[in-house]
CSV table of C-alpha atoms and ligand atoms in Angstrom, one decimal:
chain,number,residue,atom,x,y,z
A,1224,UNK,CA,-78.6,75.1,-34.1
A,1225,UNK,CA,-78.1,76.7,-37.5
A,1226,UNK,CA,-74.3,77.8,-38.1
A,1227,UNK,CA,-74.5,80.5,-40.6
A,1228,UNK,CA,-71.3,80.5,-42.9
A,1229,UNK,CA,-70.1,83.5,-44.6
A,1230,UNK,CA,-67.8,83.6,-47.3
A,1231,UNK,CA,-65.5,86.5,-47.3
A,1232,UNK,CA,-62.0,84.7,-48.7
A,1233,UNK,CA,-62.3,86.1,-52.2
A,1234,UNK,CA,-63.4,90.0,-50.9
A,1235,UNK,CA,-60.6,91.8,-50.6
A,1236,UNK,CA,-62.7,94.0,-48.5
A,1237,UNK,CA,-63.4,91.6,-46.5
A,1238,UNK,CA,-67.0,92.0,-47.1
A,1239,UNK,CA,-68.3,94.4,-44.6
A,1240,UNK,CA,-71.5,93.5,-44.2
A,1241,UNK,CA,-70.4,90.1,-43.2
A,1242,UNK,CA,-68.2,91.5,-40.8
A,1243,UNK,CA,-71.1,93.6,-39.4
A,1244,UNK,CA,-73.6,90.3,-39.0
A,1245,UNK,CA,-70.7,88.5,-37.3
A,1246,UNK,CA,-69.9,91.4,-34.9
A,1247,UNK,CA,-73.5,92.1,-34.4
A,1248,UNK,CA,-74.0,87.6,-32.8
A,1249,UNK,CA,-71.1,88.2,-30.5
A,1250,UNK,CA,-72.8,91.5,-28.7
A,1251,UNK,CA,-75.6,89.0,-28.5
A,1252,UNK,CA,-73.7,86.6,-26.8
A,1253,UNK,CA,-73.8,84.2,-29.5
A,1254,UNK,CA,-70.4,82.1,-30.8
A,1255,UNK,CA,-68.8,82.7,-33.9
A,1256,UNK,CA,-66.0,81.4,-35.8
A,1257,UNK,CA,-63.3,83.7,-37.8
A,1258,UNK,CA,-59.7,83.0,-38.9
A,1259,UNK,CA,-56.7,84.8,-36.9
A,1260,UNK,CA,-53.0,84.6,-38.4
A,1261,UNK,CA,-52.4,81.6,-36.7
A,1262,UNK,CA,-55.2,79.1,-36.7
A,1263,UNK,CA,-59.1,79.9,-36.4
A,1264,UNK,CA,-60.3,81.0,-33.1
A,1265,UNK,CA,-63.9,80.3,-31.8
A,1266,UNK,CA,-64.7,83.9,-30.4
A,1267,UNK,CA,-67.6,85.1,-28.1
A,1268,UNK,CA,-68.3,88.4,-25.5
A,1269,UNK,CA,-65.2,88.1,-22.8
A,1270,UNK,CA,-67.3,90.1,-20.7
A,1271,UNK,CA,-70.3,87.8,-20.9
A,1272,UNK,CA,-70.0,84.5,-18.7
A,1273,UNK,CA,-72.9,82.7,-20.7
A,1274,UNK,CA,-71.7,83.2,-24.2
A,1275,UNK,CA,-68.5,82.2,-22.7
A,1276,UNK,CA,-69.4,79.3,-21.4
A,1277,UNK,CA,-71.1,78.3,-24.9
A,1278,UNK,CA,-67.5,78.2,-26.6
A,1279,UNK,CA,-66.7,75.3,-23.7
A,1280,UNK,CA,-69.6,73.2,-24.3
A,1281,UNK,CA,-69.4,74.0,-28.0
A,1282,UNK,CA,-65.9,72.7,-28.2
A,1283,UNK,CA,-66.1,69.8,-24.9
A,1284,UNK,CA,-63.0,71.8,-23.5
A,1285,UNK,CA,-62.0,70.8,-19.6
A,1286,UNK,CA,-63.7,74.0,-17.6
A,1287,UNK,CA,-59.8,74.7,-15.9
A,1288,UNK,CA,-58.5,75.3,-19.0
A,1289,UNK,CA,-58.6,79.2,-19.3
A,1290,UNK,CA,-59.4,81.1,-22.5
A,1291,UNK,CA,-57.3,84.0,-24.4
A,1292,UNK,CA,-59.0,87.5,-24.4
A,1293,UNK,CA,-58.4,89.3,-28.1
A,1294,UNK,CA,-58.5,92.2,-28.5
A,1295,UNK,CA,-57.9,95.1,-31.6
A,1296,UNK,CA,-55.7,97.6,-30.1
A,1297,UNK,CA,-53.1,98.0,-27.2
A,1298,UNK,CA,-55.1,100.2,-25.5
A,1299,UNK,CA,-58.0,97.9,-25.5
A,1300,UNK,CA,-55.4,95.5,-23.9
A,1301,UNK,CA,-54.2,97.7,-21.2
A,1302,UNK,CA,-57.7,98.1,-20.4
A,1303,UNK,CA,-58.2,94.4,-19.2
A,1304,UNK,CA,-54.9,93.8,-17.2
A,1305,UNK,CA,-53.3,95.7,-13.9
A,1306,UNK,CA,-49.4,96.7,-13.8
A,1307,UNK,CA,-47.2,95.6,-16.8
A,1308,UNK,CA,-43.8,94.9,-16.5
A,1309,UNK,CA,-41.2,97.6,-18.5
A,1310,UNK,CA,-40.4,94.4,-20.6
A,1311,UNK,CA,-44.1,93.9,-21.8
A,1312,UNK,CA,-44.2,97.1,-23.3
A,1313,UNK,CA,-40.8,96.1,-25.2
A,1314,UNK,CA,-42.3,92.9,-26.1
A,1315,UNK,CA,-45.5,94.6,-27.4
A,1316,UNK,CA,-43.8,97.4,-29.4
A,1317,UNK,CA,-42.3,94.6,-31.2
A,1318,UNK,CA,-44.3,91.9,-32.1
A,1319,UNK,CA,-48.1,93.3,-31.8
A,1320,UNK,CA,-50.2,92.6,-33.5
A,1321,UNK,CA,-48.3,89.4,-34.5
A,1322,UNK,CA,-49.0,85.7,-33.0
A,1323,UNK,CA,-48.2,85.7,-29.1
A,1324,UNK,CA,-50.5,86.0,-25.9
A,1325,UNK,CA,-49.1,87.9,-23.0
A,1326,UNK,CA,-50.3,86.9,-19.8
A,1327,UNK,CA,-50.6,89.3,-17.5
A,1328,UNK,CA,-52.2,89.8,-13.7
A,1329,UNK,CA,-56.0,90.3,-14.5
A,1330,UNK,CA,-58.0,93.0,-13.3
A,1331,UNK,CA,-61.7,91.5,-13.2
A,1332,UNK,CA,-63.3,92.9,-16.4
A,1333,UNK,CA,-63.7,89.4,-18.3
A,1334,UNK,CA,-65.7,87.1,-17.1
A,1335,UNK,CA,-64.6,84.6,-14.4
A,1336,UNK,CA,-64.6,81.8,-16.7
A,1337,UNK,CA,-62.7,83.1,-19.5
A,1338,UNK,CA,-59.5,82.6,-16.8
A,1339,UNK,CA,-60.8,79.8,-15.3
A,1340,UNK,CA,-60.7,81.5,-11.8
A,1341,UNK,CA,-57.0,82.3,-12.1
A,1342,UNK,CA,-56.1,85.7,-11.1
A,1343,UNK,CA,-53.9,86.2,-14.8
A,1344,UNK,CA,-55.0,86.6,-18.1
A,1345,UNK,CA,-53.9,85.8,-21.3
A,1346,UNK,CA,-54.3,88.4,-24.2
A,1347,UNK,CA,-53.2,88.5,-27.9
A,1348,UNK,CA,-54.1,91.3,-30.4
A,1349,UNK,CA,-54.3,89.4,-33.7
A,1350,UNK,CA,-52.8,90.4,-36.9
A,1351,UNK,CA,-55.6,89.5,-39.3
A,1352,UNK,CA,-57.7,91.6,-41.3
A,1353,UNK,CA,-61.0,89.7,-40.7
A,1354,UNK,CA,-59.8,89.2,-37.2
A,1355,UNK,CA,-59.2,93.0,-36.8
A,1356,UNK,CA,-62.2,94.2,-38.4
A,1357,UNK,CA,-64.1,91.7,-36.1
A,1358,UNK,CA,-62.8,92.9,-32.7
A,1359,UNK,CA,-63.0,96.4,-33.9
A,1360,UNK,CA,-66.6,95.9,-34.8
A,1361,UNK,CA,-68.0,93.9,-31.9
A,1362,UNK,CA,-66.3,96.4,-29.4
A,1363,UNK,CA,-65.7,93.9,-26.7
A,1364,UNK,CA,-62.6,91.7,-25.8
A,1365,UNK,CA,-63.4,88.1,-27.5
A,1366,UNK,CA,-62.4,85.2,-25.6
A,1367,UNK,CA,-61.3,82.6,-28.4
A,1368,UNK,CA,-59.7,79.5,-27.9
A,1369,UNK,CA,-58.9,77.5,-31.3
A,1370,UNK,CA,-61.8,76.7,-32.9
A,1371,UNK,CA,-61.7,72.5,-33.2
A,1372,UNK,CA,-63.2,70.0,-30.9
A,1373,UNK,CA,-61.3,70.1,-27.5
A,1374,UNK,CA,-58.2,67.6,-28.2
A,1375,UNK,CA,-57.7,67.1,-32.1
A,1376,UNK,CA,-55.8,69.5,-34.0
A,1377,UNK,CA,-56.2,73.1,-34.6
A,1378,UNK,CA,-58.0,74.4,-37.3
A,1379,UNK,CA,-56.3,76.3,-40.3
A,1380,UNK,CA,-58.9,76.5,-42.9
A,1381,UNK,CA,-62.5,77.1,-42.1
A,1382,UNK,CA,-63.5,73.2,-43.8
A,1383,UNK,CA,-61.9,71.9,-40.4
A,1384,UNK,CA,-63.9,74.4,-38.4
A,1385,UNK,CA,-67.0,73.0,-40.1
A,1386,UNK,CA,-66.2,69.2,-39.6
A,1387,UNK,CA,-65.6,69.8,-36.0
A,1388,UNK,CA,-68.5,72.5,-35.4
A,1389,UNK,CA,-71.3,72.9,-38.3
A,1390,UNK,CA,-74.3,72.8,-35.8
A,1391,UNK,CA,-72.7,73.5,-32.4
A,1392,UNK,CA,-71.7,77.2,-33.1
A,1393,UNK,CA,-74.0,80.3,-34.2
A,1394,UNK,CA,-71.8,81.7,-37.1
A,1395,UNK,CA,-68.3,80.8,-39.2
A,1396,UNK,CA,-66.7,84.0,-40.7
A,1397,UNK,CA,-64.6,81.6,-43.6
A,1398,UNK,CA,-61.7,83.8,-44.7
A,1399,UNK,CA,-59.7,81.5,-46.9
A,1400,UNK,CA,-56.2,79.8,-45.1
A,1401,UNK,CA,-54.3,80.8,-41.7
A,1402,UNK,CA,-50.7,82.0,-42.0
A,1403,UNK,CA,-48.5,80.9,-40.2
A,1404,UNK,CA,-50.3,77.7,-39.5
A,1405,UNK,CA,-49.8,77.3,-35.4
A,1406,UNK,CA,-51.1,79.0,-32.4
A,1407,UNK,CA,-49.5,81.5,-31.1
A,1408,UNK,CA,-46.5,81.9,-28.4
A,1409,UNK,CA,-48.1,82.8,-24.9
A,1410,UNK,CA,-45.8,83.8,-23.0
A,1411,UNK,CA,-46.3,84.3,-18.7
A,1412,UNK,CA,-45.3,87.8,-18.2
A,1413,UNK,CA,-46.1,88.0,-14.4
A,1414,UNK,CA,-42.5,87.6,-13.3
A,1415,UNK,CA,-39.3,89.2,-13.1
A,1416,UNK,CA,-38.2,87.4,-16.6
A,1417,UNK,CA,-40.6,86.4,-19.6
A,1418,UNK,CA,-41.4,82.7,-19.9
A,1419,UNK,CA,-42.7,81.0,-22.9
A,1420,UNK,CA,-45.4,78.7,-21.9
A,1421,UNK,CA,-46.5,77.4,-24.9
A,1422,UNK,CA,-44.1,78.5,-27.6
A,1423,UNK,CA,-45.7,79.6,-30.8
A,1424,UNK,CA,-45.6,82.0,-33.6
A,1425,UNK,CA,-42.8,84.3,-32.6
A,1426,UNK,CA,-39.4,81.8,-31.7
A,1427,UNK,CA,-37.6,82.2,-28.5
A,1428,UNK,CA,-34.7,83.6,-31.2
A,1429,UNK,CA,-37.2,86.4,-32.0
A,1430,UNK,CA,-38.0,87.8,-28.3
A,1431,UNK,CA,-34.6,87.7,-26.9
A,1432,UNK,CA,-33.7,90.1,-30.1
A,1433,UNK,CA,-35.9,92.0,-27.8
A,1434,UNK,CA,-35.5,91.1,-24.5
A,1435,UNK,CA,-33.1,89.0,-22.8
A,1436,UNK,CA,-33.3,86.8,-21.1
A,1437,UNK,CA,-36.4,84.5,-22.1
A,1438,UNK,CA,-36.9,81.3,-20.0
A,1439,UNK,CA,-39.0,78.0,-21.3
A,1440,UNK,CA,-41.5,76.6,-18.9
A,1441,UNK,CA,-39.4,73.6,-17.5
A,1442,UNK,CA,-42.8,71.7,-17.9
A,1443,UNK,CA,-42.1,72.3,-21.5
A,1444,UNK,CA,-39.1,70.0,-21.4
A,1445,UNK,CA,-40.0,67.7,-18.3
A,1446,UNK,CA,-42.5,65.4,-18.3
A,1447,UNK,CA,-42.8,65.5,-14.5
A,1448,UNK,CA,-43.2,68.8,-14.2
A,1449,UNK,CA,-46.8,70.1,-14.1
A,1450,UNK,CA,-46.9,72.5,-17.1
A,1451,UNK,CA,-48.0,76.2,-15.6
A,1452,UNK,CA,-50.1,76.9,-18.3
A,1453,UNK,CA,-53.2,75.1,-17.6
A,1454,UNK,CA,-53.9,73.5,-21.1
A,1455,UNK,CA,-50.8,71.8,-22.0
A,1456,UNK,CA,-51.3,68.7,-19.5
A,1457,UNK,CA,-54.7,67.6,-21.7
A,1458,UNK,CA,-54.7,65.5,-24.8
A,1459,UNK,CA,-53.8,67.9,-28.0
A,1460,UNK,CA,-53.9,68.1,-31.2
A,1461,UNK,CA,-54.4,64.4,-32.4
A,1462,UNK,CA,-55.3,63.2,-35.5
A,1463,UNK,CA,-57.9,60.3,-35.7
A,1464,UNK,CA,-55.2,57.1,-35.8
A,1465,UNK,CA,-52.0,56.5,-33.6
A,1466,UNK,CA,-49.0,58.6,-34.7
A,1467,UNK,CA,-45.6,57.7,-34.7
A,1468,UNK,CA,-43.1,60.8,-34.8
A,1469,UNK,CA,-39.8,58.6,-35.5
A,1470,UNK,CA,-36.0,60.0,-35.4
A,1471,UNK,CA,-34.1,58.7,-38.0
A,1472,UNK,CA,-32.8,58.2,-41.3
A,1473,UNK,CA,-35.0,58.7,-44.6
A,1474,UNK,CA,-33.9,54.6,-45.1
A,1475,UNK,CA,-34.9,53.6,-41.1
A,1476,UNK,CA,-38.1,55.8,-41.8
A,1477,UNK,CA,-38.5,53.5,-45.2
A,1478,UNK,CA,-37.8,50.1,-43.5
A,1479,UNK,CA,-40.4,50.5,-40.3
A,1480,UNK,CA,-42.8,51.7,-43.3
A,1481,UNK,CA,-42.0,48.2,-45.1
A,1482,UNK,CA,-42.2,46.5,-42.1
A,1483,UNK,CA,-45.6,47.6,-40.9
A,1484,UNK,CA,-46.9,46.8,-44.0
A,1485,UNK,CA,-45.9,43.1,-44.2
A,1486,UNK,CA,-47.6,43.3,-40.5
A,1487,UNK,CA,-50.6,43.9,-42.3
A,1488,UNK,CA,-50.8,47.4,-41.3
A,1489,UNK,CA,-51.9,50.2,-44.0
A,1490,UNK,CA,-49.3,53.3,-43.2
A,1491,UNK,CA,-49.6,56.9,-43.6
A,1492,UNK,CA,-46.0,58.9,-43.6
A,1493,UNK,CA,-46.2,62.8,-43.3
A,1494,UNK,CA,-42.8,63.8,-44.1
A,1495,UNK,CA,-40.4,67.2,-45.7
A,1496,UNK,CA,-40.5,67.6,-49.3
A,1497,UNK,CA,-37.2,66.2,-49.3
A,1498,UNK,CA,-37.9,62.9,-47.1
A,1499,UNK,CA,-41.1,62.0,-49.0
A,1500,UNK,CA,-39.7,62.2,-52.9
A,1501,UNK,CA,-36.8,59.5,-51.2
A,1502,UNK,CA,-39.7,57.3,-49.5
A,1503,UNK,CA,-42.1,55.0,-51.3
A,1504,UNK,CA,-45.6,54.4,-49.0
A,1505,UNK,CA,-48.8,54.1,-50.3
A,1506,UNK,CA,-50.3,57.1,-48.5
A,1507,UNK,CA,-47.7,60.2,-48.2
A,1508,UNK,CA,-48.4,63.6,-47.4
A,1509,UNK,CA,-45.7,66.4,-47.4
A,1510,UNK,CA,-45.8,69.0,-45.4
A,1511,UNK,CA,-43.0,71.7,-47.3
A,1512,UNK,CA,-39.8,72.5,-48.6
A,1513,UNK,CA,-38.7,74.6,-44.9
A,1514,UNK,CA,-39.8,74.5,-41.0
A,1515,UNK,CA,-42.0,77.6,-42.0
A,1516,UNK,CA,-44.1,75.6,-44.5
A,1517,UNK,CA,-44.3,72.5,-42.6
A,1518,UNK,CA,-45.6,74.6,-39.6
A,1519,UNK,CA,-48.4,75.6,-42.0
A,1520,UNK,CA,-49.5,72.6,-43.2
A,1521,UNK,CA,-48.8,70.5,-40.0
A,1522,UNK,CA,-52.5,70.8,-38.8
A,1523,UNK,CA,-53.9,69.9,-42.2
A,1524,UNK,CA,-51.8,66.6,-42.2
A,1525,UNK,CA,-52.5,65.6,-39.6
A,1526,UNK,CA,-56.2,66.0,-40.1
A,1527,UNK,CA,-56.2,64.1,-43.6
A,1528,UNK,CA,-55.6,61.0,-42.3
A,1529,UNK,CA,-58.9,59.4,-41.6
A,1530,UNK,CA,-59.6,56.3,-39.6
A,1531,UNK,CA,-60.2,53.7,-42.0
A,1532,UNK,CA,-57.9,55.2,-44.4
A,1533,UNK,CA,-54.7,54.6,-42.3
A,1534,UNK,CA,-54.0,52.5,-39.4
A,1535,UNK,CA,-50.6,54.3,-38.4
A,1536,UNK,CA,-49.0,57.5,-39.3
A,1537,UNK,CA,-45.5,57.5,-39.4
A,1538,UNK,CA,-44.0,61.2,-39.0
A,1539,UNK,CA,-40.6,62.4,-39.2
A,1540,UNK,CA,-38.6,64.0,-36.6
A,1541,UNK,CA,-37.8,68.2,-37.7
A,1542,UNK,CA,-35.6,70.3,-36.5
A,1543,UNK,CA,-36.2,72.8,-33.4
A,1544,UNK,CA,-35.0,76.1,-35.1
A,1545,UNK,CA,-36.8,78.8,-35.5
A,1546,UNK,CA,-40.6,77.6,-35.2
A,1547,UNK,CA,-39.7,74.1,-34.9
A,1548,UNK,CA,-39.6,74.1,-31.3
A,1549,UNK,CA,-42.9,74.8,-31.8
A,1550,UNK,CA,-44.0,71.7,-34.4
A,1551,UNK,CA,-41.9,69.6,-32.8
A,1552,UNK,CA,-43.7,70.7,-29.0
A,1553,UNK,CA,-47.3,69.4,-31.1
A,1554,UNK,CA,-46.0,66.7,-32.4
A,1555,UNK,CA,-44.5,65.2,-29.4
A,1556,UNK,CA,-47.8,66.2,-27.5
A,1557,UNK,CA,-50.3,64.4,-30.8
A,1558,UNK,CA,-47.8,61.4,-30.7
A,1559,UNK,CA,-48.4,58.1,-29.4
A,1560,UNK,CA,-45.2,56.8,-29.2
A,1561,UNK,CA,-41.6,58.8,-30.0
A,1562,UNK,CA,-39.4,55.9,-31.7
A,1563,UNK,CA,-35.3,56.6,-32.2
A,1564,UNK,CA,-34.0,54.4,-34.9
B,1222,TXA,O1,-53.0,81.5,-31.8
B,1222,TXA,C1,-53.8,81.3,-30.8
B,1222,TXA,O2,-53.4,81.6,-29.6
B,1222,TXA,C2,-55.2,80.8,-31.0
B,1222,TXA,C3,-56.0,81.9,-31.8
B,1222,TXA,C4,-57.4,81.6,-32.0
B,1222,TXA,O3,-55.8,83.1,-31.2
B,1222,TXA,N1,-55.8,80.6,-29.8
B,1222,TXA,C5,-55.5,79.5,-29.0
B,1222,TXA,O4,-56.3,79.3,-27.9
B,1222,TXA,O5,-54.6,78.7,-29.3
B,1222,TXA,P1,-56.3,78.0,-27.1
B,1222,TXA,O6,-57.4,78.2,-26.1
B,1222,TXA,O7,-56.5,76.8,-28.0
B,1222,TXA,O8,-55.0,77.9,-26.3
B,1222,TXA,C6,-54.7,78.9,-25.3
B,1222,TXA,C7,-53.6,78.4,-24.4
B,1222,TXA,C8,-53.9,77.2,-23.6
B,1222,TXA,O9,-52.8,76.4,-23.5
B,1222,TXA,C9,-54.2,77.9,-22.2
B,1222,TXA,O10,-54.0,77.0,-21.1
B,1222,TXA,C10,-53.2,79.0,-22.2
B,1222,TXA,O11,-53.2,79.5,-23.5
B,1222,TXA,N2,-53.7,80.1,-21.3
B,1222,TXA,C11,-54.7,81.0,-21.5
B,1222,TXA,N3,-54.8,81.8,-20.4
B,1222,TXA,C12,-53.8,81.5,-19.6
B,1222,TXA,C13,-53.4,82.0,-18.3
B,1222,TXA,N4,-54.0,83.0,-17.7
B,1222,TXA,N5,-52.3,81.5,-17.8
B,1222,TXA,C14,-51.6,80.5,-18.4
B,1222,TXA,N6,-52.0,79.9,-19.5
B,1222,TXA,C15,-53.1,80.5,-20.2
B,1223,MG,MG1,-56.4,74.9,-28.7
């Protein structure tokens, strides 16, 4: 199929009639691409089981793995779930729209395959303009997971949409960068307390400002404990050659880059500003100054290195404040091996 590509990055706004043809393929049941705050999404009709089921063959995603319903207002989200919690409403007062998915007991009016037959659902109200004039266009709840081929990384720009799905989707709404670079936090809200399932775009620090207490999934921690949220157990996020995330010194870091090069080996480090001006490779790729900026570019680096180009990467170990729970819960998941020096 023909993927039509609109360019709306440079509009400031936002190039209605763009907006307008995108809005008008999803009522059709067609897929179409567009870019949320955190990382593209590949939308179609929630409420229609066949254009659904075109995002899952469009992507290759694992049938069980179930789908985020987004929506442009909180009424439109109350519309699609039965009984909150008191701490929901907290939760949405505060942070939408802003990157994090509440799941929630569903009651019936997506299609059956958007949940993958569970009886929850998982909604997020974006805070995008292009993703907000989208939903409020198109009228319906969009199921979108991210918009990249089921198991490499997320997309942030729409050039990674394009490399994964020029020819598989019906449209790509291309609106320039993501912000803040990683999906969102979705966080179970079917029990007494809030748990994090997946953390994301608002930090565990951030929703116990708001509510307290927050639990983590243990599966998030354990490795032998089945993760509750469906997609976490499948391959994620993974660039195209091995990665090692390694803990350690800039000079340990520097030594296993010397030494896999006199094994012959052609080595790609993605590192802090900081680590890479102290490190001498021949392919290095940093990521930012702060967590925040790494977060952003994280996907992108990890999607530059080519096979052919590199035969390893070699990333560094961040911290876990703030968002870096949530790089350090993709990199551990895109890594092949986790190496302590
Ligand atoms: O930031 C985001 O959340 C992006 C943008 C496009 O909105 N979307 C996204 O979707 O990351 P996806 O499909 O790549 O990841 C959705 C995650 C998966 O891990 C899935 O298993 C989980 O949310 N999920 C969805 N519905 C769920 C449910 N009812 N119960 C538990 N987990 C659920
Ligand atoms: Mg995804």
């Amino acid at each position: 199929m023909d993927t039509m590509r609109w360019n709306i990055k440079n509009d400031e706004t936002y190039n209605n009639q763009a907006v307008d043809e995108a809005a008008e393929l999803i009522k059709q049941g067609a897929t179409v691409a567009f870019p949320t705050e955190t990382v593209y999404g590949l939308g179609a009709d929630a409420t229609n089981e066949a254009a659904v089921a075109k995002i899952f063959k469009a992507k290759g995603r694992p049938q069980d793995n179930p789908l985020i319903a987004h929506v442009a207002t909180v009424d439109q989200l109350r519309r699609l779930v039965d009984n909150m919690p008191v701490y929901t409403e907290k939760l949405i007062k505060a942070f939408s729209p802003g990157p994090i998915t509440y799941v929630l007991p569903s009651n019936g009016t997506c299609a059956q395959n958007v949940t993958a037959g569970l009886s929850t659902i998982g909604v997020r109200i974006p805070d995008h303009p292009v993703a907000q004039a989208l939903l409020k266009k198109a009228d319906v709840p969009v199921a979108a997971p991210s918009a990249n081929l089921s198991g490499k990384p997320s997309p942030t720009m729409a050039d990674h949409v394009w490399e994964d799905l020029n020819g598989k989707i019906s449209g790509l709404l291309d609106g320039g960068p993501t912000g803040v670079g990683l999906e969102s936090t979705v966080i179970d809200c079917t029990q007494d307390i809030p748990i994090i399932l997946r953390p994301g775009g608002i930090t565990k620090e951030q929703l116990e400002e708001v509510v307290r207490p927050v639990m983590m999934d243990p599966g998030l921690a354990n490795t032998k404990e089945k993760p509750k949220s469906p997609g976490m157990k499948y391959k994620h996020y993974s660039p195209e050659v091995p990665l090692w995330l390694v803990e350690g010194t800039h000079e340990s870091i520097q030594a296993m880059v010397d030494q896999e090069k006199f094994n012959g080996n052609r080595v790609g480090v993605l590192a802090s500003q900081q680590t890479a001006k102290q490190i001498n490779a021949e392919e290095i790729i940093s990521l930012g100054e702060n967590i925040n900026e790494i977060a952003i570019h994280l996907y992108e680096g990890l999607r530059r290195f080519k096979q052919g180009d590199v035969d390893i990467i070699i990333c560094e170990v961040f911290t876990e404040a703030g968002i870096g729970q949530a790089v350090m819960n993709r990199l551990r998941k895109a890594a092949t091996e986790y190496i302590v020096k």
